[in-house]
Amino acid sequence: MPFTLATWNINSVRLREPIVLKLLQEEAPDVLCLQECKSPVDKIPTEGFAALGYTHMIARGQKGYNGVAILSRIPMEEVGDKDFAGLGHARHIAGRLENGVTIHNFYVPAGGDVPDREVNEKFGQKLDYLTDMRDWFHADKPQKSILVGDLNIAPREDDVWSHKQLLKVVSHTPIEVETLAETQDAGGWVDVTRQDIPDGQLYSWWSYRARDWDAADKGRRLDHVWATPDISNAGHSSRVLRDARGWEKPSDHAPVFASFDL
DNA sequence: ATGGTGGGCCACCCA
């Protein structure tokens, strides 16, 4: 059963319901994983999604912050969630499609401004979140699984507009890149996006604070699609829908797509 | 070096 999935940090699912519907209508992924819904689950606007065929949804939410959801037009059962690092935040949800593939949807903490856990508690929480993920995947090796989400780290030099200028900027510091690599290795995860697009600059996020995000193009690849080795070879046709960053009332993230022939 | 723009929600926190 071949299928296409997308992952998108939506920065308020209620405010951006119109562009979620636009994405579903125009691109029609089978599965859409959202992060930063910023909504209690019972206030997510599901009717329009269901009318387009996305009748399955699993989600975790809280008022005002965080929140993750998976919309699907393929039958999907809820697997559960885990409160990594004990933060009490809605940052993870997992589901299983009827083809047996498990999907983990993550919103990793952004980590604040200063890359030093001694002076910035949020940076420590980000690293702790990732090491908790690492330990969990190490203890229980995932199989037939896909991990997507806003991991808030751009690991490669060509995942950022300037490697040198971002070395001390949270999202691209060596300690974050190393910690993310440990998490990836612990699960045996393959970076499907870079398997498909091995060379060149690739971004999924552009700050709201630029005069002209498109012309300046100071982006970072914060949003990821990983798969376990038993299904990673089935992954193909990865892409970033950069156009969505220019839609009306946009998220600062663009959706990342991948397809799987399984 | 600084401040720039967004969202949630009503005083700020967060990205």
CSV table of C-alpha atoms (C1' of nucleotides) in Angstrom, one decimal, chain A residues 91 108-116 120-126 152 168-171 173 176 220, chain B residues 14-15:
chain,number,residue,atom,x,y,z
A,91,ARG,CA,4.8,17.1,22.2
A,108,VAL,CA,11.0,18.8,20.2
A,109,PRO,CA,11.4,21.8,22.6
A,110,ALA,CA,12.9,24.9,20.8
A,111,GLY,CA,15.4,25.4,23.6
A,112,GLY,CA,15.3,29.2,24.2
A,113,ASP,CA,17.9,31.7,23.1
A,114,VAL,CA,21.1,30.9,25.0
A,115,PRO,CA,22.8,27.6,24.3
A,116,ASP,CA,24.0,27.0,27.8
A,120,ASN,CA,19.0,28.8,30.2
A,121,GLU,CA,16.8,26.0,31.7
A,122,LYS,CA,15.0,25.6,28.4
A,123,PHE,CA,18.2,24.6,26.6
A,124,GLY,CA,18.8,21.8,29.2
A,125,GLN,CA,15.2,20.6,28.7
A,126,LYS,CA,15.8,20.4,25.0
A,152,ASN,CA,14.1,22.1,16.2
A,168,LYS,CA,26.4,29.4,18.4
A,169,VAL,CA,22.7,29.8,17.6
A,170,VAL,CA,20.3,27.4,19.2
A,171,SER,CA,19.2,24.8,16.6
A,173,THR,CA,25.1,24.2,18.0
A,176,GLU,CA,22.5,19.8,19.8
A,220,ARG,CA,17.0,26.2,8.4
B,14,DC,C1',6.7,31.3,23.8
B,15,DA,C1',8.7,30.6,19.0
